[in-house]
Coordinates of C-alpha atoms and ligand atoms in Angstrom, one line a residue:
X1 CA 1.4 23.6 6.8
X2 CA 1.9 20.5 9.3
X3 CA 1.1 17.8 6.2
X4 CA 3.8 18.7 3.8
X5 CA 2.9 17.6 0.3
X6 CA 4.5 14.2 -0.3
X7 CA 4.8 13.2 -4.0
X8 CA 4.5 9.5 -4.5
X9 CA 8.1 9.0 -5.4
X10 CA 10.6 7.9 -7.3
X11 CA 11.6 6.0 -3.7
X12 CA 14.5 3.7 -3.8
X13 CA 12.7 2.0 -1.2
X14 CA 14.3 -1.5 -1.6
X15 CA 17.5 0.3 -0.8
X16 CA 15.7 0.1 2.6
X17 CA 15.2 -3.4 2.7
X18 CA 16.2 -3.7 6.4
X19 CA 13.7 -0.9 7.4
X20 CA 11.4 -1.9 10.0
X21 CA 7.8 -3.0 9.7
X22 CA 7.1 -6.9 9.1
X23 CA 3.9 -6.2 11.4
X24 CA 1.9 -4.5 8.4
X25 CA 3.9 -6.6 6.3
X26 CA 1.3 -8.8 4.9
X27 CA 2.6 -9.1 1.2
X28 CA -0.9 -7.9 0.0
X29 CA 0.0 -4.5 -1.3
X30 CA 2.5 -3.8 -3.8
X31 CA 5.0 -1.6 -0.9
X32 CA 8.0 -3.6 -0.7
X33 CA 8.2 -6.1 2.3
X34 CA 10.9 -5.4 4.5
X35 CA 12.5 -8.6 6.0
X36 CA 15.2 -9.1 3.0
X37 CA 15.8 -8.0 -0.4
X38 CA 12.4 -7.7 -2.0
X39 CA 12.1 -10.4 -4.6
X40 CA 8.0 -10.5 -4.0
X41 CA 7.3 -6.8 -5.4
X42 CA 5.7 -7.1 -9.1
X43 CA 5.5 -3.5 -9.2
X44 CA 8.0 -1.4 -11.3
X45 CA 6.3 1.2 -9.0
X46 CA 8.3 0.1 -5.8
X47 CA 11.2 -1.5 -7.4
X48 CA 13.2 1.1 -8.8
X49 CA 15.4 3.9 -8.3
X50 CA 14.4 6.8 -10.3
X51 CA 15.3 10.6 -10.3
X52 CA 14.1 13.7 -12.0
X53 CA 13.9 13.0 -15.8
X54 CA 14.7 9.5 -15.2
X55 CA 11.4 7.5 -17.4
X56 CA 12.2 4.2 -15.8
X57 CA 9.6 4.4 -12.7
X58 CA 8.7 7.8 -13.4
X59 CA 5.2 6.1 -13.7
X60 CA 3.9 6.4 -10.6
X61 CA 2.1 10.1 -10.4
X62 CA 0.0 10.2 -7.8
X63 CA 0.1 13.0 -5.3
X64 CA 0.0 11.4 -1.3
X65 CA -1.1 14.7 0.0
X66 CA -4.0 14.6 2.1
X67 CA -6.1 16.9 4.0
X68 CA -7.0 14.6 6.9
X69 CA -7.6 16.4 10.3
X70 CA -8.9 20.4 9.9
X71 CA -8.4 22.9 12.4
X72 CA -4.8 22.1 12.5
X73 CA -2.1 24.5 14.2
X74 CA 1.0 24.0 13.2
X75 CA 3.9 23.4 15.5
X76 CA 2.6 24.0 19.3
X77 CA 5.7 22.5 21.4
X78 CA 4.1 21.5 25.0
X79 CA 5.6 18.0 24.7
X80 CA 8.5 18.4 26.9
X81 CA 7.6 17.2 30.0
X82 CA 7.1 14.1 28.2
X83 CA 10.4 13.4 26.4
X84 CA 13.7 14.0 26.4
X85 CA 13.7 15.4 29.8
X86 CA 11.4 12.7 31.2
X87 CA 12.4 9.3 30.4
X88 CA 9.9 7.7 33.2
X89 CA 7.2 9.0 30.2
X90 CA 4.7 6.4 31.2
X91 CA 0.3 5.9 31.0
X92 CA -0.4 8.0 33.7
X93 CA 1.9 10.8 32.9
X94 CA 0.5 10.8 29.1
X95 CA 0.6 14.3 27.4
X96 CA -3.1 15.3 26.7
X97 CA -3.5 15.8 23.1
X98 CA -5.5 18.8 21.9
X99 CA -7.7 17.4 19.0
X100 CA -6.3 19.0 15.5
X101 CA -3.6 20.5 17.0
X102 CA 0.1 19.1 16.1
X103 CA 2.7 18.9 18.8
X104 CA 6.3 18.5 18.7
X105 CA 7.8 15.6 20.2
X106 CA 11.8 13.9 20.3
X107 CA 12.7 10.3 21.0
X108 CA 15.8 11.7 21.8
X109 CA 17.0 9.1 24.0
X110 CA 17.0 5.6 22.3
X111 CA 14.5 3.4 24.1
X112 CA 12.3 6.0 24.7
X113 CA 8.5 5.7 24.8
X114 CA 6.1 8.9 24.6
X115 CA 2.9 9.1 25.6
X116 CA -0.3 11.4 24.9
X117 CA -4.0 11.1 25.7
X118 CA -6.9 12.6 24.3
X119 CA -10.5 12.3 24.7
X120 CA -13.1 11.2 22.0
X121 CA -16.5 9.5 21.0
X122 CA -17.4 6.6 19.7
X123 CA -17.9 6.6 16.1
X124 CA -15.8 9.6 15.5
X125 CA -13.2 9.6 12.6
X126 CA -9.7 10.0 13.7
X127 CA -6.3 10.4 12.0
X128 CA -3.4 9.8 13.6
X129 CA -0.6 11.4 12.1
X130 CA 3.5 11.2 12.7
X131 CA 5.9 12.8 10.5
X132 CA 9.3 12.5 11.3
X133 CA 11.5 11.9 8.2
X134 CA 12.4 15.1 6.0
X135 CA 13.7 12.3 3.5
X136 CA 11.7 9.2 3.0
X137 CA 13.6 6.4 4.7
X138 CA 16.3 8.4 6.0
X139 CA 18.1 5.6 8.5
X140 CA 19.6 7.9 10.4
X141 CA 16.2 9.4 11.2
X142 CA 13.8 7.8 13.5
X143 CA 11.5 5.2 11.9
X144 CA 8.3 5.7 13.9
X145 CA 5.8 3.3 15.0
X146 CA 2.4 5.0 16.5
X147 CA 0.4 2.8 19.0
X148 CA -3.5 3.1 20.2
X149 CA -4.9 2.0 23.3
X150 CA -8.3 2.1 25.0
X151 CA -8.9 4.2 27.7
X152 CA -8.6 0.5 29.7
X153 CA -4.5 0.7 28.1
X154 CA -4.9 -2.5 25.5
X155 CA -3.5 -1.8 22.0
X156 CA -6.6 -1.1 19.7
X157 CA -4.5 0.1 16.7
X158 CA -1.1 0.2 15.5
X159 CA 0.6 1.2 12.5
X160 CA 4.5 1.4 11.9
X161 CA 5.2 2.5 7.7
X162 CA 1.8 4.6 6.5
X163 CA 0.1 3.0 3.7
X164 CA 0.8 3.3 1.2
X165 CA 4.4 3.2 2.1
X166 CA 6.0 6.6 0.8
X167 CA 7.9 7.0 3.9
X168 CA 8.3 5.1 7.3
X169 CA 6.6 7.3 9.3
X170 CA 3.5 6.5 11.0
X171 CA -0.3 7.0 10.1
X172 CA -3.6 5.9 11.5
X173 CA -7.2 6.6 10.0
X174 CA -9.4 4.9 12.1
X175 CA -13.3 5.2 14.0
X176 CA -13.0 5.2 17.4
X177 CA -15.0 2.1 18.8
X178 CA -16.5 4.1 22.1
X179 CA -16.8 7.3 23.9
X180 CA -13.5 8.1 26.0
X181 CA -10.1 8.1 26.7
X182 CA -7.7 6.6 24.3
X183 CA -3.9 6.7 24.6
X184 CA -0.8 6.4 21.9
X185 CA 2.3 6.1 22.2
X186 CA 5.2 7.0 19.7
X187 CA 8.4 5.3 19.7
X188 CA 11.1 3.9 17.5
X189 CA 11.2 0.8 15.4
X190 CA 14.1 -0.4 17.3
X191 CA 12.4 0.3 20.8
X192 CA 9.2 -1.5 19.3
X193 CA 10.6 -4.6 18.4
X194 CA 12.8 -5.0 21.5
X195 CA 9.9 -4.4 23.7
X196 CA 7.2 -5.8 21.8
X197 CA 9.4 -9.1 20.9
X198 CA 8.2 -8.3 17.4
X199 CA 10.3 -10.6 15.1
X200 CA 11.2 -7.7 12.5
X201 CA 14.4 -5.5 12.0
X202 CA 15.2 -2.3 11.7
X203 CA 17.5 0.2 9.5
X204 CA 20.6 0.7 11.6
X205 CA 21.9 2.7 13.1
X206 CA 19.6 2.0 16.1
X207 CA 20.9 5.4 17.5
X208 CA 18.8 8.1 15.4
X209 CA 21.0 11.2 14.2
X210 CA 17.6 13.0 13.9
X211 CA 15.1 12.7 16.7
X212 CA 12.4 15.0 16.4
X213 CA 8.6 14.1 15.2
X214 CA 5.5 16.1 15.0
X215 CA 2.5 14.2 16.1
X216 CA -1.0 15.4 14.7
X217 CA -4.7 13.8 16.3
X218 CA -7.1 15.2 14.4
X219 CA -10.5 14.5 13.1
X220 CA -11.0 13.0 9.9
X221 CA -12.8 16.2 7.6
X222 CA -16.0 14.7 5.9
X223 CA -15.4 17.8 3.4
X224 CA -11.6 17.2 2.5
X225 CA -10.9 17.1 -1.1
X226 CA -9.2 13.5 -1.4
X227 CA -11.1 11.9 1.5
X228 CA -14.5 10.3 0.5
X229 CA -17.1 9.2 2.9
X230 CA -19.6 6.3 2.1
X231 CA -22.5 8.5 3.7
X232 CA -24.8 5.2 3.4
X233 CA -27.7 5.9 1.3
X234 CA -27.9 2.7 -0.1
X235 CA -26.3 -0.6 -1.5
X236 CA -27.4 0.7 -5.1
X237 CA -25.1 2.3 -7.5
X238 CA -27.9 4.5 -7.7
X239 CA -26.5 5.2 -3.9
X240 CA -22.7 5.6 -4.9
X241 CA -20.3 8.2 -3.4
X242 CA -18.8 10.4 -6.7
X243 CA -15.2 10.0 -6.2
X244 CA -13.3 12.5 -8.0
X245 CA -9.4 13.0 -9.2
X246 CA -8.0 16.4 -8.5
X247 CA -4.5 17.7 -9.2
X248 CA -1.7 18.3 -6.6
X249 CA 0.7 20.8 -6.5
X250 CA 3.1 18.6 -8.5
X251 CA 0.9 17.9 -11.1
X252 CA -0.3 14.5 -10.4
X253 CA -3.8 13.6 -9.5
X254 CA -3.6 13.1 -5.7
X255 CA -4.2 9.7 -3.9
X256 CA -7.8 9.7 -2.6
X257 CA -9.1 7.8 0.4
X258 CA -12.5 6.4 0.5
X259 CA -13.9 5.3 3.8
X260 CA -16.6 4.0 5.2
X261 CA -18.9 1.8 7.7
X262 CA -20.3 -2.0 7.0
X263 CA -24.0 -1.7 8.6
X264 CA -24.4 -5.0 8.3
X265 CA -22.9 -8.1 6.7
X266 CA -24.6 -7.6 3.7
X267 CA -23.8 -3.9 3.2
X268 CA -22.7 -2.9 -0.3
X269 CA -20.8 0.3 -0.4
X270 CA -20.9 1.9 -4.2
X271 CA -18.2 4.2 -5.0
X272 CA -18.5 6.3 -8.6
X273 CA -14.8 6.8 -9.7
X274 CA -14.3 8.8 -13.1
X275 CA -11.1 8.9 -14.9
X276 CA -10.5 12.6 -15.7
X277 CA -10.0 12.8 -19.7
X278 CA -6.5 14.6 -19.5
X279 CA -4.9 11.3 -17.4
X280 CA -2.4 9.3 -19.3
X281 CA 0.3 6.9 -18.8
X282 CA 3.4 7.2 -20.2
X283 CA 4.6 5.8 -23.2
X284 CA 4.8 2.1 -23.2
X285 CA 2.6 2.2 -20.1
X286 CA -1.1 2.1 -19.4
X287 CA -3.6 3.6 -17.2
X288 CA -4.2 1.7 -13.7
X289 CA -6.6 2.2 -11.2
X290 CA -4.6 1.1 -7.6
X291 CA -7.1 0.4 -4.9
X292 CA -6.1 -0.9 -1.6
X293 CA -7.0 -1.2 1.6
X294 CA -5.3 0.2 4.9
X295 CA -4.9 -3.2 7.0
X296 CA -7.5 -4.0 9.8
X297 CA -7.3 -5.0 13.4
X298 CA -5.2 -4.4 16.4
X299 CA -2.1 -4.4 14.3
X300 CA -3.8 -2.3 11.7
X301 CA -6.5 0.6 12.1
X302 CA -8.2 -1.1 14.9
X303 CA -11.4 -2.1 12.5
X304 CA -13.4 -5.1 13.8
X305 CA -13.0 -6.6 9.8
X306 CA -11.3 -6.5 6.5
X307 CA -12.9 -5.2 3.5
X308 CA -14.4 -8.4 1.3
X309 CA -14.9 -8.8 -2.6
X310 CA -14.4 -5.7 -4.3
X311 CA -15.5 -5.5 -7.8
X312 CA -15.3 -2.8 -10.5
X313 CA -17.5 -2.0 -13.3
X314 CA -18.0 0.1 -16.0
X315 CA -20.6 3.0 -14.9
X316 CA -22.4 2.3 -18.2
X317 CA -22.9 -1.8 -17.3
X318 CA -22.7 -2.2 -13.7
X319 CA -23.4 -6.2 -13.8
X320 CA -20.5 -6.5 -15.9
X321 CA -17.6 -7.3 -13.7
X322 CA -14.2 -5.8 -15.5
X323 CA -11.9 -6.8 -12.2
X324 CA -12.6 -8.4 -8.5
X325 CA -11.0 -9.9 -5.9
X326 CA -11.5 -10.5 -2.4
X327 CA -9.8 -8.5 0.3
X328 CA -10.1 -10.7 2.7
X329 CA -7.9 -13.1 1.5
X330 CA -5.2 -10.3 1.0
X331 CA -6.1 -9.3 -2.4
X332 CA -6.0 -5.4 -3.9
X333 CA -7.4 -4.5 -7.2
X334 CA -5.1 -3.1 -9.9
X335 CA -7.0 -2.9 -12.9
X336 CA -6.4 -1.3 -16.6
X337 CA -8.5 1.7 -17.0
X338 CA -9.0 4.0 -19.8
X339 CA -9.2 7.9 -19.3
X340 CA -12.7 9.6 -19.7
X341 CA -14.6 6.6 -18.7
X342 CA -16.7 6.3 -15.4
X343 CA -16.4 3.5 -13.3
X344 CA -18.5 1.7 -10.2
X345 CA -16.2 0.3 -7.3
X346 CA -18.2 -2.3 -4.9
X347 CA -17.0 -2.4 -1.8
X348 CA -18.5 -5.4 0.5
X349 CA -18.2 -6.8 4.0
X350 CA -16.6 -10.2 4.0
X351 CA -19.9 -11.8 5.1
X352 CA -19.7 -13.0 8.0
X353 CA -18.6 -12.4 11.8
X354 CA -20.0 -9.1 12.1
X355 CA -17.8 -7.3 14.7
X356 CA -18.5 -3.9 16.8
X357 CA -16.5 -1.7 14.7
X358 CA -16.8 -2.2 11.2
X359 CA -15.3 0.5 9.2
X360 CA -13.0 0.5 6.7
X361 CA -10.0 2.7 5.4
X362 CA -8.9 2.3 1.9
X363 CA -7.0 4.6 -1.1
X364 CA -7.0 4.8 -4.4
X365 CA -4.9 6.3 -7.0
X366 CA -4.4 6.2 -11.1
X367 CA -1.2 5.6 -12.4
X368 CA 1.1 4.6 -15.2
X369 CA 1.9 0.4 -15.1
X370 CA 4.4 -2.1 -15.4
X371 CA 5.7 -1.6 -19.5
X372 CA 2.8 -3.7 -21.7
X373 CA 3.3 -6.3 -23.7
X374 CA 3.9 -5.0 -26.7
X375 CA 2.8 -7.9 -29.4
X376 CA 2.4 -11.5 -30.2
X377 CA 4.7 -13.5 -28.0
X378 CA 2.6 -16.3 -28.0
X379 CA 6.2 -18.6 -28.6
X380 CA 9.9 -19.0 -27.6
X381 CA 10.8 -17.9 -30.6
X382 CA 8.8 -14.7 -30.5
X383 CA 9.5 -14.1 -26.9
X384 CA 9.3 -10.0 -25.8
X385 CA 12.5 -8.9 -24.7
X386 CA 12.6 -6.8 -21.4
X387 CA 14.3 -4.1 -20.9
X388 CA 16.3 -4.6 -17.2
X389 CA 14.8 -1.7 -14.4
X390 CA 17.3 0.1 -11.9
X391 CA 16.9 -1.9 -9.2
X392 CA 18.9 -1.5 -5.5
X393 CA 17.1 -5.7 -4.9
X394 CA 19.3 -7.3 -7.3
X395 CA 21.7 -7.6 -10.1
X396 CA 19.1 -6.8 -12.7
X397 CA 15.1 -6.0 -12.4
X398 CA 12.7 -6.6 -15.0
X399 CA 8.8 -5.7 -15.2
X400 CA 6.0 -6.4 -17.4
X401 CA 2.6 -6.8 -17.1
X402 CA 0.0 -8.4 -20.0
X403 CA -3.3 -9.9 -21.1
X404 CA -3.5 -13.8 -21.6
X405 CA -6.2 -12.7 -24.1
X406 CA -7.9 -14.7 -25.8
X407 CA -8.1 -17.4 -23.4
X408 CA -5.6 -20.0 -24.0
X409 CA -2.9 -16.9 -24.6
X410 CA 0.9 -17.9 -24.1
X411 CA 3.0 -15.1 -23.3
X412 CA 7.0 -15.3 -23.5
X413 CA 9.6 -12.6 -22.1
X414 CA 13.1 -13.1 -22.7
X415 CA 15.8 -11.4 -20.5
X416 CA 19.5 -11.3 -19.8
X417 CA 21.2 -12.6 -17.0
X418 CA 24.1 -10.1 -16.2
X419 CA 27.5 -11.8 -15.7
X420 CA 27.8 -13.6 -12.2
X421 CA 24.3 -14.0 -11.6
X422 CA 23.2 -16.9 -9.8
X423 CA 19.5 -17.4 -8.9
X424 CA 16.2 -15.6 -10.6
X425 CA 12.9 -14.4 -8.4
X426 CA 9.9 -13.7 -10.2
X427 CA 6.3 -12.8 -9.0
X428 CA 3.1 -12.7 -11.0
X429 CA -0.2 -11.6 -10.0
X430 CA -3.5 -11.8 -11.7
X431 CA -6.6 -13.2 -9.7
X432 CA -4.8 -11.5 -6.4
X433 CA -4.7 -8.4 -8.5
X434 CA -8.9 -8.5 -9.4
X435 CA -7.8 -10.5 -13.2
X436 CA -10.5 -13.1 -14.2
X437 CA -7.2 -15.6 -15.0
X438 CA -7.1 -18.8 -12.8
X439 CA -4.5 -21.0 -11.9
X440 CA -1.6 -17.9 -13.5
X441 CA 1.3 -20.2 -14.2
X442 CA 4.6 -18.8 -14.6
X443 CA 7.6 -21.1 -15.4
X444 CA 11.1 -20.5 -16.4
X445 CA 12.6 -22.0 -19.5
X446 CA 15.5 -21.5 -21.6
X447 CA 16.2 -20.5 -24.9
X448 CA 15.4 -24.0 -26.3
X449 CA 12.2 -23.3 -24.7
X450 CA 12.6 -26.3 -22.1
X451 CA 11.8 -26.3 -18.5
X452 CA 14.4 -24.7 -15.8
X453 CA 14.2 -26.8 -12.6
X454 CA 12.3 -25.6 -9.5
X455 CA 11.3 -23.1 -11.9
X456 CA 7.2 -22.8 -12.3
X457 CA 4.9 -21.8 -9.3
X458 CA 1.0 -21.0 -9.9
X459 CA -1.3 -18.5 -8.1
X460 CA -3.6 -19.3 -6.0
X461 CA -6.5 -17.1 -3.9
X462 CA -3.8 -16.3 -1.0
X463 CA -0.5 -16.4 -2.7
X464 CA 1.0 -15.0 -5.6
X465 CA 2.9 -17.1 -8.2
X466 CA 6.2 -16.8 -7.2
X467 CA 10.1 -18.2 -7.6
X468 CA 12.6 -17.5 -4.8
X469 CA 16.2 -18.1 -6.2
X470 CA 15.7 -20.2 -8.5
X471 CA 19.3 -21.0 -9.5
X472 CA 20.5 -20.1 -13.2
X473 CA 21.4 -23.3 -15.4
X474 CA 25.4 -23.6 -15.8
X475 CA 26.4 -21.5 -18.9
X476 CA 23.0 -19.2 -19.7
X477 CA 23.2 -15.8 -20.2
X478 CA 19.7 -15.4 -20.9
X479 CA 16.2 -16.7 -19.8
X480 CA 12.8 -17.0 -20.9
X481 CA 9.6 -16.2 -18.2
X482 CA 6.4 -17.8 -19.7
X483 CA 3.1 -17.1 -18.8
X484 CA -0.3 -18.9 -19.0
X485 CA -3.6 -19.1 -17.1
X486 CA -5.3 -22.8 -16.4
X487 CA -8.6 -21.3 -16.8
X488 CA -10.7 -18.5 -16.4
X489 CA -13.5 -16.7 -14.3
X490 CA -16.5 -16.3 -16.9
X491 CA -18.0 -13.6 -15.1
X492 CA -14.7 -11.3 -14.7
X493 CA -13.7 -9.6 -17.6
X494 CA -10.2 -8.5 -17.0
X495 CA -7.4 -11.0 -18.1
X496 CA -4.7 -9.4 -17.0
X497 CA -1.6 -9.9 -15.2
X498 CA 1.6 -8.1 -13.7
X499 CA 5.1 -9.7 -12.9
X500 CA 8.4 -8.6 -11.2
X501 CA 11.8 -10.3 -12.1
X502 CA 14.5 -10.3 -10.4
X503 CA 18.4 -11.7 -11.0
X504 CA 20.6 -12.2 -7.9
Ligands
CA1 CA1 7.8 3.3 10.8
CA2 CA1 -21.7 1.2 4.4
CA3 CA1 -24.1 0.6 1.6
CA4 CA1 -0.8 -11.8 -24.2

């Protein structure tokens, strides 16, 4: 098969922290961002190096295999004229593109552009796939960035690192927004940014050891196994689209993609998500539900708008709000669920500025979390002690994630500061996450239980709290991250939160 499977990995991926890609960078998912050693990542998920048998990160077990595109043929090589023997690859000497059938291609000389056409209709559902690395984030193999364009040649959709990030090739679900021609290009990171002025970087070295990519343009299957349409029947969740779990060949439930249009501004789009009864976290974890979106616009999937509010509910009291949060302003929603329990996900337009391509991509997966909080921590004195994550960011990594339940809740993690350390990061999350907590504090205070300078942030709608090298007071070998919520949203249950700590 073209797609091989991709397990959701146990990727060192901040090992890659120079890779290419501050385009889709938006800091609104839990990937790592790619500029510098990620500090902003609450996620164990993406933080840490793990291997087979390794518990530490083992957590996510998702399965990234998709069946996107049908009809595929595997393999058909028709792409020389375009590449290595034809650096002048331009527009108007674009290889057509049979839909559903892959093609081989090679950036084998650095700089180089390649070009393909094919020929679609509007409102059809496309996936544009490029798989080049054999091991994720290989920097010796070409980082791929894949590039749409109208049939008039301006850049309708772009995407550099898939989403969710498991590897830094390219991949583009997307509607097309008329009948027609449509270009895309494939080249490197390095050969994006130089052209493009992009201000990004890319994993050296700049010349690729391995060159070759195959490039797939398929249509999106309506009947796939992990892809789920919003067939619009309604904006009840008498009208919802059944979303269900199935195992991939590794095991894991596989990561699903739910899809749809907005009709209008108002449109509602109900998905039915059930937990199958055999999922579980590990031990010392807990069951999440990860829903993101794929990013929007020219720079994203070529979609006219983001997704808004999203909201989830229990099937059983669907005006009971357990987590929401709004897209729009770069939120995802990474709620606690349980196994064996049915859920409604609410998936609305942001409300206004209707555009002329309104569709959506977004995925969803279940996982194991950050380790719990495992008691009352509500003082210094009782403060949880974390247990330091591999981590390729920083000296040391820690991860937790809680409940400031009841409201008013203090929690208090104590952990070590390895010798020559010299600053701390830490990022929370909780509204941005779907929690009903406002104003999430976190502060830094020692083992007296008294404030660390420049150390407390708060969240907000659009950022996450978070400390950037906040440097460690002469002497301490340890440090205490406390966290509380200013109030809460009555009408969202969840009071949750998830935070990443990192010694430099
Ligand atoms: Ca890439
Ligand atoms: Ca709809
Ligand atoms: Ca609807
Ligand atoms: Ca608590």
């Amino acid at each position: 098969m073209f797609l091989r499977p991709l397990t959701f990995l146990a990727i060192p991926v901040l090992l890659f922290a120079t890779a290419c890609g501050s385009s889709d960078d938006t800091g609104t998912t839990t990937t790592p961002d790619t500029t510098s050693a990620d500090t902003s990542d609450t996620s164990l998920d993406t933080a840490t190096d793990t291997v087979a048998g390794d518990t530490i990160g083992s957590d996510i077990q998702t399965d990234t295999t998709t069946d996107a595109a049908t009809d595929t043929t595997p393999g058909d090589t028709i792409d020389d004229s375009n590449t290595d023997t034809n650096p002048e690859a331009s527009f108007d000497n674009a290889v057509e593109l049979v839909l559903g059938e892959a093609i081989d291609g090679d950036l084998f000389t650095t700089g180089q552009v390649d070009y393909y056409k094919f020929t679609g209709t509007q409102g059809q559902g496309i996936a544009i796939i490029v798989q080049a690395q054999e091991t994720a984030f290989d920097p010796e193999a070409i980082d791929t960035v894949v590039t749409v364009y109208d049939a008039d040649k301006n850049v309708i959709a772009r995407n550099d690192d898939m989403e969710p990030r498991v590897t830094n090739d390219s991949q583009v679900f997307m509607f097309l927004p008329a009948d027609g021609d449509y270009y895309v290009t494939v080249e490197e990171c390095w050969t994006w940014i130089e052209n493009n002025a992009v201000n990004a970087s890319c994993a050296d070295p700049k010349d690729k050891v391995t060159t070759a990519y195959q490039l797939l343009v398929g249509e999106i299957s309506t009947t796939a196994d992990t892809f789920f349409k919003d067939e619009e029947k309604g904006d009840t969740a008498a009208d919802a689209t059944a979303i269900k779990f199935i195992k991939g060949t590794n095991g894991f439930y596989q990561m699903t993609v739910l899809w749809g249009f907005f009709e209008g501004i108002t449109d509602l789009d109900v998905f039915a998500i059930s937990v199958p009864d055999d999922f579980s976290a590990d031990v010392g974890e807990r069951g999440i539900l990860y829903y993101a979106a794929m990013a929007a616009g020219a720079d994203g999937n070529g979609s006219t708008t983001p997704i808004g509010v999203v909201s989830l509910a229990s099937a059983a009291t669907p005006d009971a709000i357990l987590a929401e949060t709004d897209f729009a302003a770069g939120g995802e929603l990474t709620p606690p669920i349980q196994a064996g329990e049915d859920y409604l996900l609410f998936v609305r337009h942001p409300g206004k500025d209707k555009g002329d391509n309104d569709f959506y991509f977004s995925y969803a997966y279940i996982s194991g979390s950050n380790p719990v909080e495992t008691g009352d921590n509500e003082t210094v004195a009782k403060a949880q002690v974390l247990s330091p994550s591999e981590t390729q960011a920083a000296l040391a990594g820690y991860f937790v994630e809680g409940d400031l339940n009841p409201d008013g809740d203090l929690d208090f993690y104590s952990f070590d500061l390895p010798s020559g350390a010299v600053s701390v990061s830490a990022t929370c999350s909780a509204q941005r996450i779907g929690s009903g907590l406002r104003q999430f504090q976190l502060n830094l205070v020692n083992e007296a239980g008294a404030a660390v300078a420049n150390g407390a942030a708060s969240e907000s709608l659009t950022k996450n709290a978070s400390l950037t090298e906040v440097p460690v007071p002469n002497g301490a070998t340890k440090l205490l991250l406390k966290v509380q919520a200013g109030s809460v949203d009555a009408k969202i249950a969840g009071r949750y939160y998830r935070c990443g700590v990192y010694v430099q």
